[in-house]
Amino acid sequence: MDSYLDRKADFTRDLVDRLGGADPASLARRTGLLEETVRAVLAGAGELPSWEVVSACLAAAGVEGGDVAAVRERWAAAEQAMWEERGDDLRAGFERNRNGKPARLVESHRPKTPWRRLVSRHPVTFEPWAMPTFGAARELPDPAAAGDIRDFYRLLAGLREWAGSPRQSEIEKRSWGTLPDATISAMLQKDRWRTTSDRERVRVGYFAMACGLPEAEVARWVGAYERLRHVAPPDDLARARAEAADLRRRLAAAEAEARDLRARLAAAESRPDPRPAPPAGGARPGRRWWDPRERRSLSAAVAALLFAGGVGAGRAMGAGGDAVERSFCFRGTLHLVGSTAFEKTADAIRRGYEALCEDARIEVEPIGSNEGVRALTPENAASTIAMHDGHLEPDSDEIRARGFRGFPVTLVAFAVVVHKDANVTGLTVEELRSVYSDGGPTGWSRFRGGADVPIRMVSRTEGSGTRTIFEEQVLRQPEPELSSRDCRRKDEIRAAARVIRCERSSQNQVLETVNRLPGAIGYAELHVAADGRRYPNVRILALDGRRADAASAAANRYPFAAPEVFYTYGAPPNDSPASAFLTFMASDQARRILRQAGAAPCVSRDTLVSAPCQAT
């Protein structure tokens, strides 16, 4: 009884015995599975069911403890036997069809092998998964219950919980490599209804399979996505209009209060100080000596102003006086996490702040915009600020449900870059979009003066804020599918892809790859991309005849610029590192540091937030 079919039959008999003759219709109601799925499991029809489905039936029938362990042991033995019999055929199939169409090859072998055991794209190997841990109240979400596309993605996250919350790296392996880790993050974390597509429909199917669902159940989820893909949440437009009207009212009130505060601050600075000058060494050079109580009251007033305007967080200085040390200095450590594009400027701010505040330490952690936002929690609200390329959507979960506060810091200019051997110095925006669109050119020779080298796209991973801005602001479409790991050639199982496209997790990795690969094209923050010593082979593309320029990104209309926004989890507590640091970011000292770093500050003496930095 060592063959796969024998072990599968032994598993099915044991499972039916443990379920005690439970009625399939009743099990289907209690599990949320289709009745045909339950009947197939009890009859042993088709291939071995996933443990997620089996364990759901056991839980619905009240089977616990040792009985579950015994069923699991027989199930694992049957799965091991399947791979011992069929693994060689699968590997041989990949080898024999090396020059065929990989997608069709994968589709032809998937019915013959468990979906959960492709642990690398090539070669195929077998590694058992650890037994998942399921929640106490476990019922499969019904995709038919979704009323719009946002509801659908909430249920998709619920499906992952139903499957025991497998790690994203596991989902990537279970999906035959179709769902990279960053893609899964975007599916589960972002407001996805704006980026629905046929490609997303395929991803939904792979995701459902990776959560253990058989084909009939997967079809339900794909069908629900197809039904809802163009059904936007019905309250979005009305909510957006109401929020815009409310924001206009609040900004008008904030501007009036700002004028009053500036007048009060000017009057306070002009009054002579009746007290004697402080002894030598009593204050740091360069700082004025005046009543800190009045200064704190003005700082608190401006903080209320910024919160009322919806543009900031923490205690912030307004019109432009220098701050007393205790107004913006903290003791301890502050974490700036997020955008890799802002790393260089953030490091300049760190150095400037630590020079002014000796007891403060700032750690800059460039982990990507979306990862930075996800790092914010109620527990670290006092000591962590997320750096995000561009504004979050007003109706995103972070803003609407979790109360994130955004503080625009500076306008960041990005650049589209190519390897010098492409022999292209500029493109129109339409030409650039054609490069990234279906059916577009695959070589640079298609453009005037272009060299005879292939186009190699070097992109950021899907969790990148820079990539989001590039897709939404420049391309106005998603980038093509991932097709390469080394960026030089297509992967064997992606040989049918139109172009060579790889992904890198930071802008420095993008620029290093573009610098060494002829024909490569990518994008990054302008000041880093313009480092000719570090990246001698990188050329910055003009778009529609306009050069990238950080100082006049808004004026020259280069179509690739966005504000860098600091986000906090709600209003940071008073006297916390986050609050003190945001106070500093609204001061003249901070604006000088930003300008020295080549960045245009969003907050100035005359306006709360400059127009290019405001959310659209």
Short mmCIF file of N, CA, C and O in Angstrom, two decimals, residues 4-5 8 45-50 82-83 86-87 89-90 94 102-118 174 176 206 209 213-216:
data_model
loop_
_atom_site.label_atom_id
_atom_site.label_comp_id
_atom_site.label_asym_id
_atom_site.label_seq_id
_atom_site.Cartn_x
_atom_site.Cartn_y
_atom_site.Cartn_z
N TYR A 4 0.54 6.04 -4.50
CA TYR A 4 -0.23 7.24 -4.20
C TYR A 4 -1.72 6.94 -4.10
O TYR A 4 -2.40 7.36 -3.15
N LEU A 5 -2.26 6.19 -5.06
CA LEU A 5 -3.70 5.91 -5.05
C LEU A 5 -4.09 5.08 -3.83
O LEU A 5 -5.17 5.30 -3.25
N LYS A 8 -4.02 7.45 -0.88
CA LYS A 8 -5.14 8.38 -0.98
C LYS A 8 -6.44 7.70 -0.57
O LYS A 8 -7.28 8.29 0.15
N ALA A 45 -12.90 11.73 -4.89
CA ALA A 45 -12.84 12.03 -6.32
C ALA A 45 -11.76 13.07 -6.61
O ALA A 45 -11.49 13.95 -5.79
N GLY A 46 -11.15 12.94 -7.77
CA GLY A 46 -10.13 13.89 -8.18
C GLY A 46 -8.83 13.71 -7.42
O GLY A 46 -8.58 12.65 -6.83
N GLU A 47 -8.02 14.75 -7.42
CA GLU A 47 -6.74 14.69 -6.74
C GLU A 47 -6.91 14.89 -5.24
O GLU A 47 -7.99 15.23 -4.75
N LEU A 48 -5.84 14.70 -4.52
CA LEU A 48 -5.85 14.85 -3.08
C LEU A 48 -6.26 16.28 -2.71
O LEU A 48 -5.66 17.24 -3.20
N PRO A 49 -7.28 16.47 -1.86
CA PRO A 49 -7.67 17.83 -1.48
C PRO A 49 -6.61 18.47 -0.59
O PRO A 49 -5.79 17.79 0.02
N SER A 50 -6.63 19.78 -0.52
CA SER A 50 -5.67 20.49 0.33
C SER A 50 -6.02 20.26 1.79
O SER A 50 -7.16 19.96 2.15
N MET A 82 2.39 10.99 -3.75
CA MET A 82 2.09 11.63 -5.04
C MET A 82 3.36 12.21 -5.66
O MET A 82 3.65 12.01 -6.84
N TRP A 83 4.14 12.90 -4.86
CA TRP A 83 5.34 13.51 -5.40
C TRP A 83 6.42 12.48 -5.73
O TRP A 83 7.18 12.68 -6.67
N ARG A 86 5.20 11.35 -9.17
CA ARG A 86 4.99 12.28 -10.28
C ARG A 86 6.02 13.40 -10.37
O ARG A 86 6.04 14.12 -11.35
N GLY A 87 6.86 13.54 -9.36
CA GLY A 87 7.82 14.63 -9.38
C GLY A 87 8.79 14.54 -10.54
O GLY A 87 9.10 15.55 -11.18
N ASP A 89 8.32 13.17 -13.46
CA ASP A 89 7.63 13.52 -14.71
C ASP A 89 7.50 15.03 -14.86
O ASP A 89 7.64 15.57 -15.95
N LEU A 90 7.22 15.69 -13.76
CA LEU A 90 7.08 17.14 -13.81
C LEU A 90 8.41 17.80 -14.18
O LEU A 90 8.48 18.65 -15.06
N PHE A 94 9.43 19.94 -17.77
CA PHE A 94 10.06 21.25 -17.91
C PHE A 94 11.29 21.15 -18.81
O PHE A 94 11.55 22.01 -19.64
N PRO A 102 6.01 28.49 -21.64
CA PRO A 102 5.99 28.07 -20.24
C PRO A 102 4.61 28.10 -19.61
O PRO A 102 4.26 27.23 -18.84
N ALA A 103 3.80 29.13 -19.92
CA ALA A 103 2.49 29.23 -19.28
C ALA A 103 1.64 28.00 -19.60
O ALA A 103 1.00 27.42 -18.74
N ARG A 104 1.65 27.58 -20.86
CA ARG A 104 0.86 26.41 -21.23
C ARG A 104 1.43 25.16 -20.58
O ARG A 104 0.69 24.26 -20.20
N LEU A 105 2.75 25.13 -20.44
CA LEU A 105 3.38 23.98 -19.80
C LEU A 105 2.94 23.86 -18.35
O LEU A 105 2.56 22.79 -17.87
N VAL A 106 2.96 24.98 -17.63
CA VAL A 106 2.53 24.97 -16.24
C VAL A 106 1.08 24.55 -16.14
O VAL A 106 0.70 23.72 -15.31
N GLU A 107 0.24 25.09 -17.00
CA GLU A 107 -1.18 24.75 -16.95
C GLU A 107 -1.39 23.26 -17.21
O GLU A 107 -2.27 22.64 -16.61
N SER A 108 -0.60 22.67 -18.09
CA SER A 108 -0.80 21.25 -18.41
C SER A 108 -0.37 20.33 -17.29
O SER A 108 -0.87 19.22 -17.16
N HIS A 109 0.56 20.79 -16.43
CA HIS A 109 1.05 19.93 -15.35
C HIS A 109 0.35 20.17 -14.03
O HIS A 109 0.38 19.30 -13.17
N ARG A 110 -0.30 21.35 -13.89
CA ARG A 110 -0.90 21.62 -12.59
C ARG A 110 -1.96 20.59 -12.19
O ARG A 110 -2.01 20.18 -11.02
N PRO A 111 -2.84 20.13 -13.09
CA PRO A 111 -3.83 19.12 -12.67
C PRO A 111 -3.21 17.81 -12.20
O PRO A 111 -3.85 17.04 -11.49
N LYS A 112 -1.96 17.57 -12.56
CA LYS A 112 -1.33 16.30 -12.22
C LYS A 112 -0.54 16.37 -10.91
O LYS A 112 -0.06 15.35 -10.42
N THR A 113 -0.37 17.57 -10.38
CA THR A 113 0.47 17.72 -9.18
C THR A 113 -0.21 18.65 -8.19
O THR A 113 -1.03 19.48 -8.58
N PRO A 114 0.10 18.54 -6.92
CA PRO A 114 -0.50 19.45 -5.94
C PRO A 114 -0.06 20.88 -6.20
O PRO A 114 1.11 21.15 -6.45
N TRP A 115 -0.99 21.81 -6.09
CA TRP A 115 -0.69 23.21 -6.34
C TRP A 115 0.30 23.75 -5.33
O TRP A 115 0.96 24.74 -5.55
N ARG A 116 0.43 23.12 -4.17
CA ARG A 116 1.15 23.71 -3.05
C ARG A 116 2.61 23.32 -2.98
O ARG A 116 3.26 23.55 -1.99
N ARG A 117 3.17 22.73 -4.00
CA ARG A 117 4.51 22.19 -3.82
C ARG A 117 5.53 22.69 -4.83
O ARG A 117 6.56 22.09 -4.99
N LEU A 118 5.25 23.74 -5.55
CA LEU A 118 6.28 24.32 -6.41
C LEU A 118 7.04 25.35 -5.58
O LEU A 118 6.56 26.46 -5.36
N ARG A 174 3.41 28.64 -3.50
CA ARG A 174 2.20 27.88 -3.81
C ARG A 174 1.56 28.32 -5.12
O ARG A 174 0.78 27.59 -5.70
N TRP A 176 3.08 28.93 -7.93
CA TRP A 176 4.00 28.65 -9.04
C TRP A 176 4.81 29.90 -9.41
O TRP A 176 5.13 30.13 -10.57
N TYR A 206 -4.91 32.55 -8.83
CA TYR A 206 -3.73 31.92 -8.22
C TYR A 206 -3.75 32.09 -6.70
O TYR A 206 -3.36 31.19 -5.96
N MET A 209 -6.14 29.57 -5.21
CA MET A 209 -5.54 28.23 -5.22
C MET A 209 -4.48 28.12 -4.14
O MET A 209 -4.35 27.08 -3.48
N LEU A 213 -7.96 26.25 -2.17
CA LEU A 213 -9.27 25.99 -2.75
C LEU A 213 -9.16 25.18 -4.03
O LEU A 213 -8.26 25.43 -4.85
N PRO A 214 -10.06 24.22 -4.25
CA PRO A 214 -10.08 23.47 -5.51
C PRO A 214 -10.67 24.31 -6.64
O PRO A 214 -11.15 25.43 -6.41
N GLU A 215 -10.67 23.77 -7.85
CA GLU A 215 -11.03 24.56 -9.03
C GLU A 215 -12.43 25.15 -8.95
O GLU A 215 -12.66 26.29 -9.35
N ALA A 216 -13.40 24.37 -8.45
CA ALA A 216 -14.77 24.88 -8.39
C ALA A 216 -14.86 26.10 -7.47
O ALA A 216 -15.57 27.07 -7.78
#
